[in-house]
Coordinates of C-alpha atoms in Angstrom, one line a residue:
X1 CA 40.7 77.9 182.5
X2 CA 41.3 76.7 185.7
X3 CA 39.3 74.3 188.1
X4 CA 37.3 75.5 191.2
X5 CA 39.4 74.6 194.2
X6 CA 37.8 72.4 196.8
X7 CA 38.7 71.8 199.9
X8 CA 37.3 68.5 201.8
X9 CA 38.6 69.6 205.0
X10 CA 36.8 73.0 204.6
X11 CA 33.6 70.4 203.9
X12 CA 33.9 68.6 207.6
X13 CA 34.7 71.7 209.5
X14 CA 32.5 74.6 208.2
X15 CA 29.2 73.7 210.3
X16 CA 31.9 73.3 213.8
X17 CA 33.0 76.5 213.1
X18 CA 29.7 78.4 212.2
X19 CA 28.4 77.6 215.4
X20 CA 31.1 79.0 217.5
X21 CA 31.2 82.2 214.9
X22 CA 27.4 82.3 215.2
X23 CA 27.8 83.9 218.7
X24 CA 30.6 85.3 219.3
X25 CA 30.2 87.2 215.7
X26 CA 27.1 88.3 216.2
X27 CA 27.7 91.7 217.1
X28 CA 30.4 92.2 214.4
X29 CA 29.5 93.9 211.0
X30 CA 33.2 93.8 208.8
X31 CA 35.4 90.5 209.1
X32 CA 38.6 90.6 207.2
X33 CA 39.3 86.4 206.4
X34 CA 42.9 85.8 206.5
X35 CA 44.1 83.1 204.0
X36 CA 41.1 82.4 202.5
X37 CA 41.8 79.3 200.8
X38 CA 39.4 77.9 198.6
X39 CA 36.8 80.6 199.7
X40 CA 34.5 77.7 200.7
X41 CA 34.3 79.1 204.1
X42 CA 33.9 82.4 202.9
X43 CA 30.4 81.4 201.1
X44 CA 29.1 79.4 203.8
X45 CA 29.9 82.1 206.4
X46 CA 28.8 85.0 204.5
X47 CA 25.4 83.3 203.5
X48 CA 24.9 81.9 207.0
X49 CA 25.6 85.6 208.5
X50 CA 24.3 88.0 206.1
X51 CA 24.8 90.8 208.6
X52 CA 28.5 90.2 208.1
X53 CA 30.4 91.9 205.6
X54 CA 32.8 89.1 204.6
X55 CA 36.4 89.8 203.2
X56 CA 38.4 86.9 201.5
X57 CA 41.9 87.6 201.2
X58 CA 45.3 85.2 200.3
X59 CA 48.1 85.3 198.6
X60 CA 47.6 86.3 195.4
X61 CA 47.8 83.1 193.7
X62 CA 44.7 81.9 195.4
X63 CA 42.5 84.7 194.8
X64 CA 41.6 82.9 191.2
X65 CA 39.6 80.2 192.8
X66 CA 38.4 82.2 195.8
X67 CA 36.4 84.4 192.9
X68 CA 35.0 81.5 191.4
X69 CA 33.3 79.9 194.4
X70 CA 32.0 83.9 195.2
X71 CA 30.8 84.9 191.6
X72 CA 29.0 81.3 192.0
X73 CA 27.2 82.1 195.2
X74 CA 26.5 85.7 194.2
X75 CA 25.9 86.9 198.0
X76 CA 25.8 90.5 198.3
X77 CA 28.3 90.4 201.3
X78 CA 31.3 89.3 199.9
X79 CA 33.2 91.8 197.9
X80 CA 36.1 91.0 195.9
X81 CA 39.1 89.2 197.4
X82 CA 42.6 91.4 197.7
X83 CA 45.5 89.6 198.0
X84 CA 47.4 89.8 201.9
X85 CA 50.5 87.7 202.7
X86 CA 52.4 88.3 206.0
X87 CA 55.7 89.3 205.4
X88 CA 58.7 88.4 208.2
X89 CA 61.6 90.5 206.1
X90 CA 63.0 93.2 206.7
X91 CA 59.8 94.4 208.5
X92 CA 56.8 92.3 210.0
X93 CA 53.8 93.4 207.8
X94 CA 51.3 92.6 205.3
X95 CA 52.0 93.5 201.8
X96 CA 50.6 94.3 199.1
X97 CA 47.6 96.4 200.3
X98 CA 46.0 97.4 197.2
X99 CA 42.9 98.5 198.9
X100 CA 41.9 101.3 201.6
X101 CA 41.2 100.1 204.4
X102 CA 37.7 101.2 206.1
X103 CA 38.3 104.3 208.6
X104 CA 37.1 102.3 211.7
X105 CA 39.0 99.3 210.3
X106 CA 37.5 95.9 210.8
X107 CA 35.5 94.7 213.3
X108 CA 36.3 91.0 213.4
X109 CA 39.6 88.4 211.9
X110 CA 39.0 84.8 211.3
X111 CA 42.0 82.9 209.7
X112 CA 41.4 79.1 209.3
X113 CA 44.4 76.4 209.3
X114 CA 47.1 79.0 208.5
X115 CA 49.0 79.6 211.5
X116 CA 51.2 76.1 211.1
X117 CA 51.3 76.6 207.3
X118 CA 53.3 79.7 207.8
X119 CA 56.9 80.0 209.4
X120 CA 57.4 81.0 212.9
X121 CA 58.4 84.7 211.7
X122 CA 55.5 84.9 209.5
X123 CA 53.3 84.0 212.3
X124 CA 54.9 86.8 214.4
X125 CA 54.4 89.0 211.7
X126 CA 50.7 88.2 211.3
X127 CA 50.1 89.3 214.5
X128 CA 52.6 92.2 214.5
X129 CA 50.4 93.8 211.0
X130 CA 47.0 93.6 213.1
X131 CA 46.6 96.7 214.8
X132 CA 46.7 98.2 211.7
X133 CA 44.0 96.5 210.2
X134 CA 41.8 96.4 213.6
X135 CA 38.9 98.1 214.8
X136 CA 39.5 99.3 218.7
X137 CA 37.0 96.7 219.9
X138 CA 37.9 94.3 217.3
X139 CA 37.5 90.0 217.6
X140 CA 39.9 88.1 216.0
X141 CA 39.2 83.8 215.7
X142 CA 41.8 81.8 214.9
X143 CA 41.2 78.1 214.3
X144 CA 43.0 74.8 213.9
X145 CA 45.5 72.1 215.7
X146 CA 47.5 73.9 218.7
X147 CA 49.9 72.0 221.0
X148 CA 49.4 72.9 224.8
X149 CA 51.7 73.0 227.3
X150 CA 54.6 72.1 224.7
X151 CA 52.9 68.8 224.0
X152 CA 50.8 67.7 221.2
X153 CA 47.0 67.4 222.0
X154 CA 46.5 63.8 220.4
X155 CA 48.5 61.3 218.7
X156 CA 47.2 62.5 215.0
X157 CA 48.3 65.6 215.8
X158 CA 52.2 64.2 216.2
X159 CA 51.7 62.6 213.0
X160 CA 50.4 65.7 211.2
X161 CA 53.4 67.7 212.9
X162 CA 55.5 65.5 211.8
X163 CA 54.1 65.7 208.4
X164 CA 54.3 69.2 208.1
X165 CA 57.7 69.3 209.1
X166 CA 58.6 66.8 206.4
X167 CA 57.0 69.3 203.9
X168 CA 58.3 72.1 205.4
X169 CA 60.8 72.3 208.2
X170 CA 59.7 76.3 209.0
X171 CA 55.9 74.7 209.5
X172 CA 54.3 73.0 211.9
X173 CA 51.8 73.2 215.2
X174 CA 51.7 76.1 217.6
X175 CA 51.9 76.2 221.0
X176 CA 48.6 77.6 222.5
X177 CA 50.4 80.0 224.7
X178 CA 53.1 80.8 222.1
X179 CA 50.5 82.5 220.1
X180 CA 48.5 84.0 223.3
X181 CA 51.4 86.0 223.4
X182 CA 51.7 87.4 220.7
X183 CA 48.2 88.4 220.8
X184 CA 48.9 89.8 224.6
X185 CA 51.6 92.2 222.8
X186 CA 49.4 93.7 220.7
X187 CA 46.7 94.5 222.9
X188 CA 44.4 91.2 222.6
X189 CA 42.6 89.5 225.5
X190 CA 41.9 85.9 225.2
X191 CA 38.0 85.7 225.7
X192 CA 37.3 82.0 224.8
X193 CA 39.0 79.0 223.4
X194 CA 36.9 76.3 222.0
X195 CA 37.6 72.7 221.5
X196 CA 36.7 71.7 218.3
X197 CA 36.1 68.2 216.8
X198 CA 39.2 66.5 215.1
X199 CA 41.8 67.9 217.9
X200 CA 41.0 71.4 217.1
X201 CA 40.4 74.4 218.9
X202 CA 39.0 78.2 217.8
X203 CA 40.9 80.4 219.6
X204 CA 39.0 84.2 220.1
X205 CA 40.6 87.7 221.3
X206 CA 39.0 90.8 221.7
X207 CA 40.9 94.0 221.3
X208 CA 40.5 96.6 224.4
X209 CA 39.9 96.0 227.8
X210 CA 37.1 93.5 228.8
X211 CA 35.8 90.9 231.2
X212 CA 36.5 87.2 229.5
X213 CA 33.3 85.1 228.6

C-alpha cells in the first residue's frame, strides 16, 4: 500500500495562492488542475471554493496519491482524477484523454510549479492542447518562479535554476514573456500577474477579448 504523498511546499504556498484564486475565480464554475501533484491543493481549493468544480489531473503515476488525499477529504466537488501529460512528439497534445470533456469545456486552468518541471517542447505543447480543453471565456492561472527580462528574479532563483538543470538539463525557469507568448498564440490575454511570496508570481489569462484588470 502506498503512502499519502505530501508536499511541504504545497503546505507554505496554498493560503498565497487561495487568495489570488479567491477573486479572480470567483465567477468560474469547472477548473481543470494541471499536474496535480499531491492533490493537496486540490483539497484546500475545492473546500475553500465549493462553487468550483475541481478537476485533478497528472500523469498517471500520480493519480494514486491524488485519490487518497480526495477519498480523505470527501468534498462533493472533486471528482475523480484522469490522468493528462503534455505530449511534444510527433504532435503537441495531451494524451491519454480517457474522459469526455464537458460540451462548454472548462471554465478555468490552474497548474502549480509545472511549467519548469517540463521541457521547453512540452511547455509549448501544454499551451498548444488548450483550446481544446477551454471554454470561450475561459481563465487559465499559472503559478511558480519566472525569469523576467531573461534574468533571474532573485538569487535563490539562480540556485534553483541551476538545480533543475543539474537534474534535468530540458528543465528549468521560464521567461515571463516566453510563456506570454505562447498564451498570445492561442488566443489568451494576460489580465494580471501577481507577485507571490518566495520569488513567485501567478500568472492569469483570459480567453476572448477583454479589458485587463
Amino acid at each position: 500500500m502506498i503512502e499519502k504523498p505530501h508536499s511541504p511546499s504545497c503546505d507554505r504556498n496554498k493560503t498565497p495562492i487561495l487568495n489570488v484564486l479567491r477573486t479572480h475565480f470567483a465567477d468560474r464554475r469547472h477548473v481543470l488542475e494541471i499536474g496535480s501533484g499531491t492533490g493537496q491543493h486540490a483539497v484546500h481549493f475545492a473546500e475553500a471554493m465549493p462553487w468550483l468544480i475541481w478537476q485533478c489531473s497528472d500523469d498517471e503515476v500520480y493519480l494514486p496519491g491524488i485519490r487518497m488525499w480526495l477519498d480523505e477529504a470527501r468534498l462533493p466537488n472533486t471528482p475523480s482524477p484522469f490522468p493528462l501529460q503534455a505530449v511534444a512528439a510527433p504532435a503537441a497534445h495531451f494524451s491519454p484523454q480517457p474522459v469526455p470533456m464537458p460540451d462548454a469545456g472548462y471554465d478555468a486552468v490552474f497548474s502549480a510549479n509545472t511549467l519548469h518541471i517540463m521541457g521547453w517542447p512540452e511547455v509549448e505543447a501544454l499551451f498548444a492542447s488548450l483550446p481544446t480543453l477551454l471554454a470561450d471565456d475561459a481563465m487559465v492561472a499559472v503559478y511558480g518562479p519566472f525569469n523576467i527580462g531573461g534574468a533571474y528574479t532573485s538569487e535563490s532563483n539562480r540556485e534553483f535554476d541551476g538545480w533543475l538543470k543539474a537534474r534535468d538539463p530540458r528543465s528549468g525557469i521560464r521567461d515571463l514573456e516566453a510563456v506570454n507568448a505562447l498564451a498570445a498564440g492561442i488566443g489568451l490575454r494576460l489580465v494580471a500577474d501577481v507577485e507571490m511570496p518566495a520569488n513567485n508570481r501567478m500568472l492569469l489569462w483570459r480567453r476572448g477579448t477583454i479589458a485587463p484588470v
